[in-house]
Tab-separated table of C-alpha atoms in Angstrom:
chain	number	residue	atom	x	y	z
S	1	UNK	CA	1.635	-28.564	-36.663
S	2	UNK	CA	2.059	-25.042	-35.199
S	3	UNK	CA	4.802	-24.438	-32.669
S	4	UNK	CA	2.975	-23.173	-29.560
S	5	UNK	CA	6.080	-21.340	-28.301
S	6	UNK	CA	6.463	-19.469	-31.599
S	7	UNK	CA	2.769	-18.519	-31.551
S	8	UNK	CA	3.068	-17.263	-27.994
S	9	UNK	CA	6.039	-15.102	-28.952
S	10	UNK	CA	4.144	-13.610	-31.867
S	11	UNK	CA	1.122	-12.917	-29.687
S	12	UNK	CA	3.397	-11.302	-27.107
S	13	UNK	CA	5.006	-9.022	-29.661
S	14	UNK	CA	1.569	-8.022	-30.988
S	15	UNK	CA	0.395	-7.138	-27.489
S	16	UNK	CA	3.567	-5.137	-26.823
S	17	UNK	CA	3.222	-3.271	-30.161
S	18	UNK	CA	-0.401	-2.445	-29.390
S	19	UNK	CA	0.567	-1.189	-25.937
S	20	UNK	CA	3.374	0.961	-27.359
S	21	UNK	CA	1.044	2.388	-30.025
S	22	UNK	CA	-1.618	3.135	-27.413
S	23	UNK	CA	0.992	4.833	-25.217
S	24	UNK	CA	2.239	6.990	-28.123
S	25	UNK	CA	-1.300	8.005	-29.072
S	26	UNK	CA	-2.135	8.731	-25.449
S	27	UNK	CA	0.959	10.877	-24.969
S	28	UNK	CA	0.232	12.701	-28.236
S	29	UNK	CA	-3.334	13.396	-27.084
S	30	UNK	CA	-2.056	14.645	-23.726
S	31	UNK	CA	0.502	16.875	-25.464
S	32	UNK	CA	-2.213	18.282	-27.738
S	33	UNK	CA	-4.518	18.945	-24.800
S	34	UNK	CA	-1.669	20.599	-22.920
S	35	UNK	CA	-0.891	22.887	-25.879
S	36	UNK	CA	-4.575	23.803	-26.177
S	37	UNK	CA	-4.734	24.548	-22.467
S	38	UNK	CA	-1.418	26.436	-22.519
S	39	UNK	CA	-0.986	27.702	-26.122
S	40	UNK	CA	1.944	29.951	-25.156
S	41	UNK	CA	4.039	26.773	-25.222
S	42	UNK	CA	3.639	26.888	-29.018
S	43	UNK	CA	5.335	30.291	-29.368
S	44	UNK	CA	8.799	28.779	-30.043
S	45	UNK	CA	7.234	26.582	-32.746
S	46	UNK	CA	5.493	29.574	-34.407
S	47	UNK	CA	8.596	31.753	-34.355
S	48	UNK	CA	10.753	28.865	-35.569
S	49	UNK	CA	8.468	28.174	-38.543
S	50	UNK	CA	8.515	31.859	-39.524
S	51	UNK	CA	12.309	31.938	-39.462
S	52	UNK	CA	12.528	28.606	-41.286
S	53	UNK	CA	10.152	29.362	-44.178
S	54	UNK	CA	10.180	33.190	-44.387
S	55	UNK	CA	13.765	33.763	-43.204
S	56	UNK	CA	12.543	36.581	-40.960
S	57	UNK	CA	12.425	36.897	-37.194
S	58	UNK	CA	8.986	36.700	-35.571
S	59	UNK	CA	8.639	37.904	-31.976
S	60	UNK	CA	5.496	37.394	-29.869
S	61	UNK	CA	5.897	39.324	-26.632
S	62	UNK	CA	2.329	38.762	-25.387
S	63	UNK	CA	-0.024	35.806	-25.209
S	64	UNK	CA	-0.717	33.321	-27.996
S	65	UNK	CA	-4.124	31.659	-28.299
S	66	UNK	CA	-5.210	28.783	-30.541
S	67	UNK	CA	-8.503	27.137	-31.511
S	68	UNK	CA	-8.159	23.952	-33.548
S	69	UNK	CA	-10.623	22.941	-36.285
S	70	UNK	CA	-10.715	22.684	-40.084
S	71	UNK	CA	-10.649	26.485	-39.919
S	72	UNK	CA	-8.195	27.056	-37.052
S	73	UNK	CA	-8.034	30.454	-35.378
S	74	UNK	CA	-4.858	31.980	-33.988
S	75	UNK	CA	-4.571	35.215	-32.037
S	76	UNK	CA	-1.558	36.926	-30.520
S	77	UNK	CA	-0.695	40.059	-28.567
S	78	UNK	CA	2.297	42.331	-29.190
S	79	UNK	CA	3.733	40.890	-32.399
S	80	UNK	CA	6.802	42.004	-34.328
S	81	UNK	CA	7.904	40.705	-37.737
S	82	UNK	CA	11.405	41.560	-38.928
S	83	UNK	CA	12.121	43.534	-42.080
S	84	UNK	CA	14.192	42.320	-45.035
S	85	UNK	CA	17.978	42.777	-44.952
S	86	UNK	CA	19.127	46.152	-46.284
S	87	UNK	CA	15.933	48.054	-45.413
S	88	UNK	CA	15.559	51.113	-43.183
S	89	UNK	CA	12.908	50.114	-40.654
S	90	UNK	CA	13.944	47.289	-38.280
S	91	UNK	CA	10.467	45.713	-38.383
S	92	UNK	CA	8.292	45.157	-41.456
S	93	UNK	CA	5.163	44.776	-39.326
S	94	UNK	CA	4.133	45.219	-35.718
S	95	UNK	CA	0.716	44.865	-34.088
S	96	UNK	CA	-0.649	45.231	-30.614
S	97	UNK	CA	-3.213	42.519	-31.432
S	98	UNK	CA	-3.878	40.212	-34.386
S	99	UNK	CA	-6.352	37.402	-34.931
S	100	UNK	CA	-6.605	35.192	-38.013
S	101	UNK	CA	-8.832	32.281	-39.060
S	102	UNK	CA	-7.483	30.103	-41.893
S	103	UNK	CA	-9.243	27.830	-44.375
S	104	UNK	CA	-7.081	24.750	-43.784
S	105	UNK	CA	-8.580	22.521	-46.547
S	106	UNK	CA	-7.941	25.308	-49.065
S	107	UNK	CA	-4.184	24.888	-48.600
S	108	UNK	CA	-4.421	21.552	-50.421
S	109	UNK	CA	-5.847	23.449	-53.429
S	110	UNK	CA	-3.092	26.099	-53.407
S	111	UNK	CA	-5.475	28.616	-51.828
S	112	UNK	CA	-4.173	30.625	-48.885
S	113	UNK	CA	-7.562	31.887	-47.771
S	114	UNK	CA	-7.911	33.960	-44.631
S	115	UNK	CA	-11.528	33.679	-43.565
S	116	UNK	CA	-11.171	36.374	-40.925
S	117	UNK	CA	-8.320	38.777	-40.164
S	118	UNK	CA	-8.484	41.366	-37.395
S	119	UNK	CA	-5.626	43.768	-36.661
S	120	UNK	CA	-5.420	46.501	-34.058
S	121	UNK	CA	-2.788	49.194	-33.526
S	122	UNK	CA	-0.582	47.848	-36.306
S	123	UNK	CA	2.199	49.377	-38.388
S	124	UNK	CA	3.253	48.054	-41.798
S	125	UNK	CA	6.409	49.260	-43.572
S	126	UNK	CA	6.709	48.589	-47.317
S	127	UNK	CA	10.047	49.388	-48.952
S	128	UNK	CA	12.708	48.230	-51.379
S	129	UNK	CA	15.799	46.528	-49.997
S	130	UNK	CA	19.337	47.403	-51.094
S	131	UNK	CA	19.116	44.936	-53.995
S	132	UNK	CA	15.838	46.492	-55.174
S	133	UNK	CA	13.676	43.557	-54.083
S	134	UNK	CA	10.500	44.657	-52.229
S	135	UNK	CA	10.349	43.523	-48.613
S	136	UNK	CA	6.904	41.962	-49.131
S	137	UNK	CA	8.295	39.410	-51.624
S	138	UNK	CA	9.250	36.273	-49.710
S	139	UNK	CA	9.592	33.676	-52.475
S	140	UNK	CA	11.008	33.714	-55.978
S	141	UNK	CA	8.301	32.994	-58.580
S	142	UNK	CA	8.444	29.447	-59.890
S	143	UNK	CA	8.021	28.265	-63.457
S	144	UNK	CA	6.135	25.074	-62.654
S	145	UNK	CA	3.195	24.029	-60.548
S	146	UNK	CA	-0.162	25.660	-59.950
S	147	UNK	CA	0.119	29.248	-58.697
S	148	UNK	CA	-1.066	30.057	-55.190
S	149	UNK	CA	-4.133	32.221	-54.670
S	150	UNK	CA	-4.210	34.571	-51.666
S	151	UNK	CA	-7.442	36.075	-50.407
S	152	UNK	CA	-8.767	37.788	-47.283
S	153	UNK	CA	-12.505	37.119	-46.977
S	154	UNK	CA	-13.126	39.386	-43.982
S	155	UNK	CA	-10.791	42.126	-42.759
S	156	UNK	CA	-10.963	44.536	-39.847
S	157	UNK	CA	-8.181	47.086	-39.286
S	158	UNK	CA	-8.273	49.766	-36.615
S	159	UNK	CA	-5.888	52.471	-35.348
S	160	UNK	CA	-3.123	51.398	-37.725
S	161	UNK	CA	-0.532	52.935	-40.036
S	162	UNK	CA	1.153	52.050	-43.320
S	163	UNK	CA	4.305	53.604	-44.732
S	164	UNK	CA	5.790	52.979	-48.177
S	165	UNK	CA	9.168	53.946	-49.650
S	166	UNK	CA	9.157	52.436	-53.126
S	167	UNK	CA	11.398	53.383	-56.023
S	168	UNK	CA	11.334	57.025	-57.089
S	169	UNK	CA	7.885	57.725	-55.673
S	170	UNK	CA	7.462	60.124	-52.799
S	171	UNK	CA	7.383	58.343	-49.416
S	172	UNK	CA	3.796	57.592	-48.455
S	173	UNK	CA	2.382	57.615	-44.922
S	174	UNK	CA	-1.177	56.337	-44.468
S	175	UNK	CA	-3.148	56.307	-41.240
S	176	UNK	CA	-6.023	53.842	-40.985
S	177	UNK	CA	-8.428	54.574	-38.117
S	178	UNK	CA	-10.846	52.061	-39.656
S	179	UNK	CA	-10.888	49.729	-42.637
S	180	UNK	CA	-13.475	46.976	-43.063
S	181	UNK	CA	-13.814	44.257	-45.680
S	182	UNK	CA	-16.679	41.763	-45.714
S	183	UNK	CA	-18.666	39.585	-48.127
S	184	UNK	CA	-22.121	40.646	-49.304
S	185	UNK	CA	-25.020	38.221	-50.052
S	186	UNK	CA	-23.964	37.993	-53.718
S	187	UNK	CA	-20.475	36.799	-52.833
S	188	UNK	CA	-18.705	40.082	-53.583
S	189	UNK	CA	-16.199	41.647	-51.210
S	190	UNK	CA	-17.133	45.088	-49.920
S	191	UNK	CA	-14.571	47.618	-48.738
S	192	UNK	CA	-15.164	50.633	-46.510
S	193	UNK	CA	-12.655	52.778	-44.649
S	194	UNK	CA	-11.084	56.163	-44.045
S	195	UNK	CA	-7.898	57.817	-42.828
S	196	UNK	CA	-5.200	60.179	-44.075
S	197	UNK	CA	-2.599	60.016	-46.842
S	198	UNK	CA	0.449	62.212	-46.187
S	199	UNK	CA	-1.815	64.443	-44.131
S	200	UNK	CA	-4.669	64.553	-46.669
S	201	UNK	CA	-7.916	62.787	-45.678
S	202	UNK	CA	-8.964	59.733	-47.691
S	203	UNK	CA	-12.081	57.603	-47.907
S	204	UNK	CA	-12.758	54.403	-49.841
S	205	UNK	CA	-15.835	52.295	-50.443
S	206	UNK	CA	-16.962	49.818	-53.075
S	207	UNK	CA	-17.179	46.167	-54.000
S	208	UNK	CA	-15.228	43.600	-56.030
S	209	UNK	CA	-15.864	39.965	-56.823
S	210	UNK	CA	-17.277	37.439	-56.762
S	211	UNK	CA	-14.948	35.773	-54.270
S	212	UNK	CA	-14.738	32.505	-56.200
S	213	UNK	CA	-13.535	34.388	-59.299
S	214	UNK	CA	-10.874	36.137	-57.221
S	215	UNK	CA	-9.668	32.790	-55.899
S	216	UNK	CA	-9.572	31.189	-59.357
S	217	UNK	CA	-8.382	34.339	-61.194
S	218	UNK	CA	-11.532	34.340	-63.324
S	219	UNK	CA	-13.912	37.104	-64.372
S	220	UNK	CA	-14.388	39.809	-61.747
S	221	UNK	CA	-16.568	42.884	-61.447
S	222	UNK	CA	-15.662	46.003	-59.518
S	223	UNK	CA	-17.172	49.290	-58.479
S	224	UNK	CA	-14.815	51.341	-56.307
S	225	UNK	CA	-14.687	54.980	-55.193
S	226	UNK	CA	-11.674	56.641	-53.605
S	227	UNK	CA	-11.536	60.248	-52.390
S	228	UNK	CA	-8.216	61.842	-51.397
S	229	UNK	CA	-8.690	65.363	-50.061
S	230	UNK	CA	-10.784	66.955	-52.872
S	231	UNK	CA	-9.718	64.483	-55.593
S	232	UNK	CA	-12.244	61.798	-56.564
S	233	UNK	CA	-11.175	58.581	-58.280
S	234	UNK	CA	-13.663	55.910	-59.334
S	235	UNK	CA	-13.459	52.683	-61.309
S	236	UNK	CA	-16.257	50.399	-62.452
S	237	UNK	CA	-16.643	47.536	-64.901
S	238	UNK	CA	-15.120	44.096	-65.271
S	239	UNK	CA	-11.936	42.172	-66.004
S	240	UNK	CA	-12.745	39.114	-68.091
S	241	UNK	CA	-9.820	36.978	-66.935
S	242	UNK	CA	-7.856	38.092	-63.909
S	243	UNK	CA	-5.080	35.517	-64.385
S	244	UNK	CA	-3.966	37.042	-67.705
S	245	UNK	CA	-5.318	40.556	-67.053
S	246	UNK	CA	-7.319	40.368	-70.277
S	247	UNK	CA	-10.782	41.352	-71.545
S	248	UNK	CA	-10.884	44.667	-69.723
S	249	UNK	CA	-14.140	46.585	-69.796
S	250	UNK	CA	-13.564	49.451	-67.354
S	251	UNK	CA	-14.652	53.018	-66.881
S	252	UNK	CA	-12.378	55.348	-64.927
S	253	UNK	CA	-13.112	58.840	-63.629
S	254	UNK	CA	-10.727	61.305	-62.007
S	255	UNK	CA	-11.839	64.733	-60.791
S	256	UNK	CA	-10.286	67.312	-58.504
S	257	UNK	CA	-9.764	71.059	-58.101
S	258	UNK	CA	-6.024	70.617	-57.544
S	259	UNK	CA	-3.662	68.177	-59.256
S	260	UNK	CA	-0.870	68.927	-56.781
S	261	UNK	CA	-1.375	65.569	-55.079
S	262	UNK	CA	-0.391	63.698	-58.255
S	263	UNK	CA	2.570	66.015	-58.694
S	264	UNK	CA	3.841	65.196	-55.216
S	265	UNK	CA	3.395	61.460	-55.605
S	266	UNK	CA	5.165	61.317	-58.978
S	267	UNK	CA	7.656	64.065	-57.980
S	268	UNK	CA	6.634	66.277	-60.929
S	269	UNK	CA	5.089	69.300	-59.184
S	270	UNK	CA	5.658	71.624	-62.132
S	271	UNK	CA	3.551	69.397	-64.419
S	272	UNK	CA	0.521	69.279	-62.129
S	273	UNK	CA	-0.575	72.812	-61.298
S	274	UNK	CA	-4.327	73.389	-61.577
S	275	UNK	CA	-7.403	71.226	-61.645
S	276	UNK	CA	-7.831	67.749	-63.078
S	277	UNK	CA	-10.767	66.156	-64.908
S	278	UNK	CA	-10.398	62.875	-66.790
S	279	UNK	CA	-12.860	60.276	-68.065
S	280	UNK	CA	-11.446	57.076	-69.560
S	281	UNK	CA	-12.879	53.847	-70.942
S	282	UNK	CA	-10.894	50.667	-71.544
S	283	UNK	CA	-12.734	48.102	-73.628
S	284	UNK	CA	-12.078	45.097	-75.923
S	285	UNK	CA	-11.262	45.745	-79.572
S	286	UNK	CA	-10.295	43.718	-82.640
S	287	UNK	CA	-6.603	44.306	-81.930
S	288	UNK	CA	-6.874	43.592	-78.208
S	289	UNK	CA	-7.998	46.631	-76.216
S	290	UNK	CA	-8.848	50.235	-76.959
S	291	UNK	CA	-8.729	53.168	-74.589
S	292	UNK	CA	-10.717	56.363	-74.881
S	293	UNK	CA	-9.641	59.312	-72.747
S	294	UNK	CA	-11.105	62.792	-72.564
S	295	UNK	CA	-10.324	65.648	-70.195
S	296	UNK	CA	-7.369	67.634	-68.911
S	297	UNK	CA	-4.661	67.728	-66.258
S	298	UNK	CA	-3.880	71.309	-65.314
S	299	UNK	CA	-3.257	73.094	-68.651
S	300	UNK	CA	-2.822	69.904	-70.685
S	301	UNK	CA	-5.833	68.764	-72.722
S	302	UNK	CA	-6.005	65.012	-73.322
S	303	UNK	CA	-8.235	63.378	-75.934
S	304	UNK	CA	-7.719	59.926	-77.404
S	305	UNK	CA	-10.058	57.553	-79.242
């Protein structure tokens, strides 16, 4: 025989639990709708996460916008991201505007894949800190677990600058009026842009991929051309396994009427006076890899087989 009073109590508790659950879900839905309607309320959360996981200050002076989906899109105006301790510039990165779309399911496969990244009027400072650790390194490499893959599928940069003070190399200042990266019908990433490097004009165009091989560190093909002032640098061929940097099959070409640019970068001006003309091939061999080089740098003839 069932005690009717006990059954009534159980039914009452079930109704109360259902009401509480419905209230929590309703409040959560209202909170989500409020954040979508007024995304600036999420700025403290975004800045707090950056400080928590990256140990750097993130400041968003302008508006924050958010579109939720399996590929959420976030945009912000007037952003500043703090530099590492012991560096010269107070901010590692600033941007007047930035918009990013993220492949959320890819995070569960250790793939940090940016489907679309647009940056306007940005400045990026790359440098070593006082302990010699580059400011773009946020985490110590681990010995276990699957490594993370990072990839930008589409990139648009305009009216931006990059500066680098790394080791013994000459400080580098790059202006980027325009830089575009996109994916072609064959799944390769194309790159096209121009600007100046320490006052010398530069231009780059080419392709690398396919994208899936870049994400899985597999076999990639590349065909890139870079021109800095009157110096032309090109690379074409393939890397059989990107993860281990093995099975190279590359052809490199370097031509220019003046090798002074290399002398300035490597701080050896006396060794680079005159023109430069080099052709190199890196290919598999029985002992690993072989490199064939022919040409000259200034007065130095170089021939290897």
